[in-house]
Amino acid sequence: MFAAATKSFVKQVGDGGRLVPVPSLSEADKYQPLSLVVKKKRCFLFPRYKFTSTPFTLKDILLGDREISAGISSYQLLNYEDESDVSLYGRRGNHIVNDVGINVAGSDSIAVKASFGIVTKHEVEVSTLLKEITARKINFDHSLIRQSRSSRKAVLCVVMESIRTTRQCSLSVHAGIRGEAMRFHFMDEQNPKGRDKAIVFPAHTTIAFSVFELFIYLDGAFDLCVTSVSKGGFEREETATFALLYRLRNILFERNRRVMDVISRSQLYLDDLFSDYYDKPLSMTDISLKEGTHIRVNLLNHNIPKGPCILCGMGNFKRETVYGCFQCSVDGQKYVRLHAVPCFDIWHKRMK
């Protein structure tokens, strides 16, 4: 009966699907802010998740003894009173009958009344909490961490907000025929036929909560998943290896891009030089033919092997030549290799 009432409350309040109904009255005190719960998918046939309470808080699974001093704000949410008529032939009606054990003989529906009164919302200050846990690490020796890590379906979550009652509340059900006047009694002895059931629970009972998932890395660092897009869990060895390979791939790709960019700029520079050379008349470019200029020589005649041209040998292709100039020197070398045309004249034109 309590689970049916909290589910109805969450369905009516909404909150974009973030609120989770408390499944049991006996566990209501375990869904307080900063408490830990385990989120686990039931099976592939059921899209909804099951949340299981734990006796631990976020501070219990962190290394060090420093307390978490993130503030918790509270405010009144609404005044909740609900009366609904539930068919016995539906899933919710069957669940209530099995949970309460009410006598449904000759009935086709159940009237459910939930009187929560004014409920309050208690939520953790997210910005303060994020600053507190920035340098904290997870204790992998903690029993909850070991057990959760061994299951690929389990995700650890932190309760970030809870909704509680402020006074003594009551839940009651009455089995009857749809359309008749529904009666509510709070004591079983007033109803000997067992067609009415009621429970009363104390003030400050948690009826709903919301969580943030935890994503825990192999080195003990962790992230608080503050959006529905990010998912929690444990980083696996294969995931870390794949991430490392992906980063290396990106580094190599970027390095290769930079090398190709340098080569491309060098090639454009050479193309500009050659086009500039060929676009000018011979009298302005053929410096080597003028009196007193440097002389082209065949380096093979001086026992110097063929090698890359100092101008065009640094492009995409290592263009080699047997010609050069003995009157020029580069990097301590007493000659330079230059193609006879046009590199020889371009080189000396620049030198001049």
CSV table of C-alpha atoms in Angstrom, one decimal:
chain,number,residue,atom,x,y,z
A,1,MET,CA,0.0,0.0,0.0
A,2,PHE,CA,2.8,2.4,0.9
A,3,ALA,CA,4.6,1.6,-2.4
A,4,ALA,CA,1.4,2.2,-4.4
A,5,ALA,CA,0.9,5.6,-2.7
A,6,THR,CA,4.5,6.8,-3.3
A,7,LYS,CA,4.3,5.7,-7.0
A,8,SER,CA,1.1,7.7,-7.4
A,9,PHE,CA,2.7,10.7,-5.7
A,10,VAL,CA,5.7,10.6,-8.0
A,11,LYS,CA,3.5,10.2,-11.1
A,12,GLN,CA,1.4,13.2,-10.2
A,13,VAL,CA,4.3,15.5,-9.0
A,14,GLY,CA,6.4,14.5,-12.1
A,15,ASP,CA,9.7,16.4,-11.9
A,16,GLY,CA,10.8,15.3,-15.4
A,17,GLY,CA,11.3,11.6,-14.4
A,18,ARG,CA,14.0,12.3,-11.9
A,19,LEU,CA,12.0,11.4,-8.8
A,20,VAL,CA,12.0,7.8,-7.6
A,21,PRO,CA,9.3,6.5,-5.2
A,22,VAL,CA,10.4,4.9,-2.0
A,23,PRO,CA,9.6,1.2,-2.3
A,24,SER,CA,9.1,0.3,1.3
A,25,LEU,CA,8.1,2.0,4.5
A,26,SER,CA,10.7,0.1,6.5
A,27,GLU,CA,13.5,1.5,4.3
A,28,ALA,CA,12.2,5.1,4.1
A,29,ASP,CA,14.9,6.4,6.5
A,30,LYS,CA,17.7,5.1,4.3
A,31,TYR,CA,17.0,7.5,1.4
A,32,GLN,CA,18.4,10.7,2.9
A,33,PRO,CA,20.6,13.3,1.1
A,34,LEU,CA,24.2,11.9,0.5
A,35,SER,CA,23.1,8.3,1.2
A,36,LEU,CA,24.3,5.7,-1.3
A,37,VAL,CA,21.9,3.5,-3.3
A,38,VAL,CA,22.5,0.9,-5.9
A,39,LYS,CA,20.8,1.2,-9.3
A,40,LYS,CA,20.4,-2.0,-11.2
A,41,LYS,CA,18.5,-2.8,-14.4
A,42,ARG,CA,16.0,-5.6,-13.8
A,43,CYS,CA,16.3,-7.3,-17.3
A,44,PHE,CA,16.1,-6.4,-20.9
A,45,LEU,CA,12.3,-6.9,-20.8
A,46,PHE,CA,11.8,-4.2,-18.2
A,47,PRO,CA,13.2,-0.7,-19.1
A,48,ARG,CA,12.8,0.5,-15.5
A,49,TYR,CA,15.6,0.3,-12.9
A,50,LYS,CA,15.5,-1.0,-9.4
A,51,PHE,CA,17.0,1.1,-6.6
A,52,THR,CA,18.3,-0.7,-3.5
A,53,SER,CA,19.2,1.2,-0.3
A,54,THR,CA,22.5,0.7,1.5
A,55,PRO,CA,23.6,1.6,5.1
A,56,PHE,CA,26.4,3.8,3.7
A,57,THR,CA,26.9,7.5,2.8
A,58,LEU,CA,29.2,9.1,0.2
A,59,LYS,CA,31.8,9.9,2.9
A,60,ASP,CA,32.0,6.2,3.9
A,61,ILE,CA,33.5,5.1,0.5
A,62,LEU,CA,36.0,7.9,0.2
A,63,LEU,CA,39.6,7.8,1.4
A,64,GLY,CA,40.4,10.0,4.4
A,65,ASP,CA,38.4,10.9,7.4
A,66,ARG,CA,37.4,14.4,6.3
A,67,GLU,CA,33.7,15.0,6.5
A,68,ILE,CA,31.6,16.3,3.6
A,69,SER,CA,30.2,19.7,4.6
A,70,ALA,CA,28.0,20.4,1.6
A,71,GLY,CA,24.9,22.2,2.8
A,72,ILE,CA,21.4,20.9,2.5
A,73,SER,CA,18.5,23.3,1.7
A,74,SER,CA,14.9,22.7,2.7
A,75,TYR,CA,11.6,24.2,1.6
A,76,GLN,CA,7.9,23.3,1.5
A,77,LEU,CA,6.9,21.6,-1.7
A,78,LEU,CA,3.1,21.1,-1.7
A,79,ASN,CA,0.1,19.9,0.3
A,80,TYR,CA,-0.8,16.4,-1.0
A,81,GLU,CA,-4.2,14.8,-0.5
A,82,ASP,CA,-5.2,12.1,-3.0
A,83,GLU,CA,-8.2,9.8,-3.5
A,84,SER,CA,-8.3,7.4,-6.4
A,85,ASP,CA,-10.3,4.5,-7.7
A,86,VAL,CA,-8.2,1.6,-8.9
A,87,SER,CA,-9.6,-1.4,-10.9
A,88,LEU,CA,-8.9,-4.8,-9.5
A,89,TYR,CA,-8.1,-6.1,-13.0
A,90,GLY,CA,-5.1,-3.8,-13.4
A,91,ARG,CA,-1.5,-4.3,-12.4
A,92,ARG,CA,-1.7,-1.6,-9.7
A,93,GLY,CA,-4.9,-3.1,-8.2
A,94,ASN,CA,-3.4,-6.6,-8.1
A,95,HIS,CA,-0.3,-5.2,-6.4
A,96,ILE,CA,-2.3,-3.4,-3.7
A,97,VAL,CA,-4.4,-6.6,-3.0
A,98,ASN,CA,-1.3,-8.7,-2.7
A,99,ASP,CA,0.4,-6.1,-0.5
A,100,VAL,CA,-2.4,-5.4,1.9
A,101,GLY,CA,-4.3,-8.7,1.9
A,102,ILE,CA,-7.7,-7.0,1.7
A,103,ASN,CA,-10.9,-9.0,1.2
A,104,VAL,CA,-12.1,-8.3,-2.4
A,105,ALA,CA,-15.0,-10.8,-2.6
A,106,GLY,CA,-17.8,-9.2,-4.7
A,107,SER,CA,-15.7,-6.2,-5.5
A,108,ASP,CA,-14.4,-4.9,-8.8
A,109,SER,CA,-12.3,-1.9,-7.6
A,110,ILE,CA,-10.4,-0.5,-4.7
A,111,ALA,CA,-10.6,3.1,-3.4
A,112,VAL,CA,-7.2,4.4,-2.2
A,113,LYS,CA,-6.8,7.5,0.0
A,114,ALA,CA,-3.4,9.0,0.7
A,115,SER,CA,-3.2,11.9,3.1
A,116,PHE,CA,0.4,13.2,3.2
A,117,GLY,CA,-0.4,16.8,4.1
A,118,ILE,CA,2.4,19.3,3.6
A,119,VAL,CA,5.6,17.7,2.3
A,120,THR,CA,9.1,19.3,2.2
A,121,LYS,CA,11.9,19.0,-0.2
A,122,HIS,CA,15.5,18.6,1.1
A,123,GLU,CA,18.3,18.9,-1.5
A,124,VAL,CA,22.1,19.0,-1.5
A,125,GLU,CA,23.8,22.1,-2.8
A,126,VAL,CA,25.4,20.7,-5.9
A,127,SER,CA,28.0,23.4,-6.5
A,128,THR,CA,29.4,23.1,-2.9
A,129,LEU,CA,29.5,19.3,-3.2
A,130,LEU,CA,31.4,19.3,-6.5
A,131,LYS,CA,34.1,21.6,-4.9
A,132,GLU,CA,34.4,19.3,-1.9
A,133,ILE,CA,34.9,16.1,-3.8
A,134,THR,CA,37.3,17.5,-6.5
A,135,ALA,CA,40.5,15.9,-4.9
A,136,ARG,CA,38.8,13.0,-3.2
A,137,LYS,CA,39.4,9.4,-4.2
A,138,ILE,CA,37.3,6.2,-3.9
A,139,ASN,CA,38.4,3.5,-1.4
A,140,PHE,CA,38.4,0.3,-3.5
A,141,ASP,CA,38.8,-1.8,-0.4
A,142,HIS,CA,35.3,-0.8,0.9
A,143,SER,CA,32.9,-3.8,0.7
A,144,LEU,CA,30.2,-1.9,-1.1
A,145,ILE,CA,32.7,-0.9,-3.8
A,146,ARG,CA,34.0,-4.4,-4.2
A,147,GLN,CA,30.5,-5.9,-4.5
A,148,SER,CA,29.3,-3.2,-6.9
A,149,ARG,CA,32.4,-3.4,-9.1
A,150,SER,CA,32.0,-7.2,-9.6
A,151,SER,CA,28.6,-6.6,-11.2
A,152,ARG,CA,28.5,-5.0,-14.6
A,153,LYS,CA,24.8,-4.0,-14.1
A,154,ALA,CA,25.2,-2.2,-10.8
A,155,VAL,CA,25.7,1.6,-10.7
A,156,LEU,CA,26.4,3.5,-7.5
A,157,CYS,CA,24.2,6.6,-6.9
A,158,VAL,CA,24.2,9.4,-4.4
A,159,VAL,CA,20.8,10.6,-3.1
A,160,MET,CA,20.7,14.3,-3.9
A,161,GLU,CA,17.2,15.2,-2.8
A,162,SER,CA,14.5,13.7,-0.7
A,163,ILE,CA,10.8,14.5,-0.2
A,164,ARG,CA,9.5,14.0,3.4
A,165,THR,CA,6.2,14.4,5.2
A,166,THR,CA,5.9,16.9,8.0
A,167,ARG,CA,3.2,15.3,10.1
A,168,GLN,CA,1.6,11.9,10.9
A,169,CYS,CA,0.1,10.5,7.7
A,170,SER,CA,-2.4,7.9,6.8
A,171,LEU,CA,-3.1,5.5,3.9
A,172,SER,CA,-6.3,3.6,3.6
A,173,VAL,CA,-7.9,1.3,1.0
A,174,HIS,CA,-11.5,0.1,0.6
A,175,ALA,CA,-12.7,-2.7,-1.6
A,176,GLY,CA,-16.1,-2.2,-3.2
A,177,ILE,CA,-18.1,-1.9,-6.4
A,178,ARG,CA,-17.3,1.0,-8.7
A,179,GLY,CA,-19.8,3.8,-8.3
A,180,GLU,CA,-20.8,3.2,-4.7
A,181,ALA,CA,-19.9,5.5,-1.9
A,182,MET,CA,-16.4,4.7,-0.7
A,183,ARG,CA,-15.8,4.4,3.1
A,184,PHE,CA,-12.5,4.8,4.9
A,185,HIS,CA,-11.7,3.3,8.3
A,186,PHE,CA,-8.3,3.5,10.1
A,187,MET,CA,-8.8,0.6,12.5
A,188,ASP,CA,-9.4,-3.0,11.4
A,189,GLU,CA,-11.7,-3.8,14.4
A,190,GLN,CA,-14.3,-1.4,12.9
A,191,ASN,CA,-14.5,-3.5,9.8
A,192,PRO,CA,-15.0,-7.2,10.7
A,193,LYS,CA,-15.3,-8.2,7.0
A,194,GLY,CA,-11.8,-7.0,6.2
A,195,ARG,CA,-12.9,-4.9,3.3
A,196,ASP,CA,-11.0,-1.9,4.7
A,197,LYS,CA,-7.3,-1.5,5.6
A,198,ALA,CA,-5.4,1.4,6.9
A,199,ILE,CA,-1.9,2.3,8.0
A,200,VAL,CA,-0.5,5.4,9.9
A,201,PHE,CA,3.1,6.3,9.6
A,202,PRO,CA,5.1,9.0,11.5
A,203,ALA,CA,6.2,12.5,10.4
A,204,HIS,CA,9.5,13.1,8.6
A,205,THR,CA,9.0,9.9,6.5
A,206,THR,CA,10.7,10.0,3.1
A,207,ILE,CA,8.3,9.2,0.3
A,208,ALA,CA,10.5,10.0,-2.8
A,209,PHE,CA,14.0,10.8,-3.8
A,210,SER,CA,16.3,11.6,-6.7
A,211,VAL,CA,19.9,10.6,-7.4
A,212,PHE,CA,23.1,11.4,-9.3
A,213,GLU,CA,25.1,8.5,-10.6
A,214,LEU,CA,28.8,8.0,-9.9
A,215,PHE,CA,31.4,7.2,-12.6
A,216,ILE,CA,34.5,5.7,-10.9
A,217,TYR,CA,37.8,5.6,-12.7
A,218,LEU,CA,40.6,3.0,-12.3
A,219,ASP,CA,42.8,5.4,-10.3
A,220,GLY,CA,40.0,6.1,-7.7
A,221,ALA,CA,38.9,9.4,-9.1
A,222,PHE,CA,35.2,9.8,-9.8
A,223,ASP,CA,32.7,12.0,-11.5
A,224,LEU,CA,29.2,13.0,-10.3
A,225,CYS,CA,26.9,12.6,-13.3
A,226,VAL,CA,24.9,15.8,-12.9
A,227,THR,CA,23.0,15.4,-16.2
A,228,SER,CA,20.9,12.5,-17.6
A,229,VAL,CA,23.2,12.3,-20.7
A,230,SER,CA,26.2,11.2,-18.6
A,231,LYS,CA,26.1,7.7,-17.2
A,232,GLY,CA,27.6,6.2,-14.1
A,233,GLY,CA,29.5,2.9,-13.6
A,234,PHE,CA,33.0,1.7,-13.2
A,235,GLU,CA,35.8,2.2,-15.8
A,236,ARG,CA,36.9,-1.1,-17.1
A,237,GLU,CA,40.4,-2.2,-18.2
A,238,GLU,CA,39.3,-2.6,-21.8
A,239,THR,CA,37.7,0.9,-21.8
A,240,ALA,CA,40.8,2.5,-20.4
A,241,THR,CA,43.0,0.8,-23.0
A,242,PHE,CA,40.6,1.9,-25.8
A,243,ALA,CA,40.7,5.4,-24.5
A,244,LEU,CA,44.5,5.4,-24.4
A,245,LEU,CA,44.7,4.1,-28.0
A,246,TYR,CA,42.2,6.7,-29.1
A,247,ARG,CA,44.3,9.5,-27.6
A,248,LEU,CA,47.5,8.2,-29.2
A,249,ARG,CA,45.7,8.0,-32.5
A,250,ASN,CA,44.6,11.6,-32.2
A,251,ILE,CA,48.2,12.7,-31.2
A,252,LEU,CA,49.7,10.9,-34.2
A,253,PHE,CA,47.0,12.3,-36.5
A,254,GLU,CA,47.7,15.8,-35.3
A,255,ARG,CA,51.5,15.4,-35.7
A,256,ASN,CA,51.1,14.0,-39.2
A,257,ARG,CA,48.8,16.9,-40.1
A,258,ARG,CA,51.4,19.4,-38.9
A,259,VAL,CA,54.2,17.7,-40.9
A,260,MET,CA,52.1,17.7,-44.1
A,261,ASP,CA,51.2,21.3,-43.5
A,262,VAL,CA,55.0,22.2,-43.3
A,263,ILE,CA,55.7,20.2,-46.5
A,264,SER,CA,52.8,21.9,-48.3
A,265,ARG,CA,54.0,25.3,-47.3
A,266,SER,CA,57.6,24.4,-48.5
A,267,GLN,CA,56.2,23.1,-51.8
A,268,LEU,CA,54.2,26.3,-52.3
A,269,TYR,CA,57.3,28.4,-51.6
A,270,LEU,CA,59.3,26.5,-54.2
A,271,ASP,CA,56.5,26.7,-56.8
A,272,ASP,CA,56.4,30.5,-56.3
A,273,LEU,CA,60.2,30.7,-56.8
A,274,PHE,CA,60.1,28.6,-60.0
A,275,SER,CA,57.1,30.4,-61.4
A,276,ASP,CA,58.8,33.7,-60.6
A,277,TYR,CA,62.0,32.5,-62.4
A,278,TYR,CA,60.2,31.3,-65.5
A,279,ASP,CA,58.0,34.4,-65.8
A,280,LYS,CA,61.0,36.7,-66.1
A,281,PRO,CA,63.2,37.3,-69.2
A,282,LEU,CA,66.5,35.4,-69.5
A,283,SER,CA,68.6,38.6,-69.1
A,284,MET,CA,67.2,39.1,-65.6
A,285,THR,CA,67.4,35.5,-64.4
A,286,ASP,CA,70.5,33.8,-65.9
A,287,ILE,CA,72.9,35.3,-63.5
A,288,SER,CA,75.4,32.5,-64.0
A,289,LEU,CA,76.0,33.6,-67.6
A,290,LYS,CA,77.2,37.1,-66.5
A,291,GLU,CA,80.9,37.8,-66.1
A,292,GLY,CA,82.2,37.3,-62.6
A,293,THR,CA,79.4,35.1,-61.4
A,294,HIS,CA,79.6,31.6,-59.8
A,295,ILE,CA,80.1,28.7,-62.2
A,296,ARG,CA,78.1,25.5,-62.6
A,297,VAL,CA,80.1,22.4,-62.2
A,298,ASN,CA,79.5,18.7,-62.4
A,299,LEU,CA,80.2,17.4,-58.9
A,300,LEU,CA,80.8,13.9,-60.2
A,301,ASN,CA,84.0,15.1,-61.8
A,302,HIS,CA,85.2,16.0,-58.3
A,303,ASN,CA,84.3,12.6,-56.7
A,304,ILE,CA,81.2,14.1,-55.1
A,305,PRO,CA,78.2,11.7,-55.3
A,306,LYS,CA,74.7,12.7,-56.5
A,307,GLY,CA,72.5,14.2,-53.8
A,308,PRO,CA,69.4,16.3,-53.1
A,309,CYS,CA,69.2,19.8,-54.4
A,310,ILE,CA,69.5,22.4,-51.6
A,311,LEU,CA,66.4,24.2,-53.0
A,312,CYS,CA,64.0,21.7,-54.4
A,313,GLY,CA,65.3,18.6,-52.7
A,314,MET,CA,63.2,19.4,-49.5
A,315,GLY,CA,59.8,19.1,-51.2
A,316,ASN,CA,57.5,16.1,-51.4
A,317,PHE,CA,60.1,14.4,-53.6
A,318,LYS,CA,63.8,14.3,-52.9
A,319,ARG,CA,64.9,15.8,-56.2
A,320,GLU,CA,68.6,14.9,-56.7
A,321,THR,CA,71.2,16.4,-59.0
A,322,VAL,CA,74.9,16.0,-59.9
A,323,TYR,CA,75.4,19.8,-60.4
A,324,GLY,CA,76.5,22.4,-57.9
A,325,CYS,CA,78.6,25.4,-57.0
A,326,PHE,CA,82.1,25.4,-55.3
A,327,GLN,CA,81.9,29.2,-54.7
A,328,CYS,CA,79.0,28.7,-52.2
A,329,SER,CA,79.1,26.9,-48.8
A,330,VAL,CA,76.3,25.9,-46.4
A,331,ASP,CA,76.7,24.5,-42.8
A,332,GLY,CA,80.4,24.0,-43.2
A,333,GLN,CA,80.1,22.2,-46.5
A,334,LYS,CA,82.4,23.7,-49.2
A,335,TYR,CA,79.9,23.3,-52.0
A,336,VAL,CA,76.1,23.2,-52.6
A,337,ARG,CA,74.2,20.9,-54.9
A,338,LEU,CA,71.9,22.8,-57.3
A,339,HIS,CA,70.0,21.8,-60.4
A,340,ALA,CA,71.5,23.4,-63.4
A,341,VAL,CA,68.1,25.0,-64.3
A,342,PRO,CA,66.5,26.8,-62.6
A,343,CYS,CA,67.8,26.2,-59.1
A,344,PHE,CA,71.4,27.4,-59.8
A,345,ASP,CA,70.2,30.9,-60.9
A,346,ILE,CA,67.5,31.2,-58.3
A,347,TRP,CA,70.0,30.4,-55.5
A,348,HIS,CA,72.5,32.9,-56.7
A,349,LYS,CA,69.9,35.5,-57.3
A,350,ARG,CA,68.8,35.2,-53.6
A,351,MET,CA,72.4,35.2,-52.4
A,352,LYS,CA,73.1,38.4,-54.4
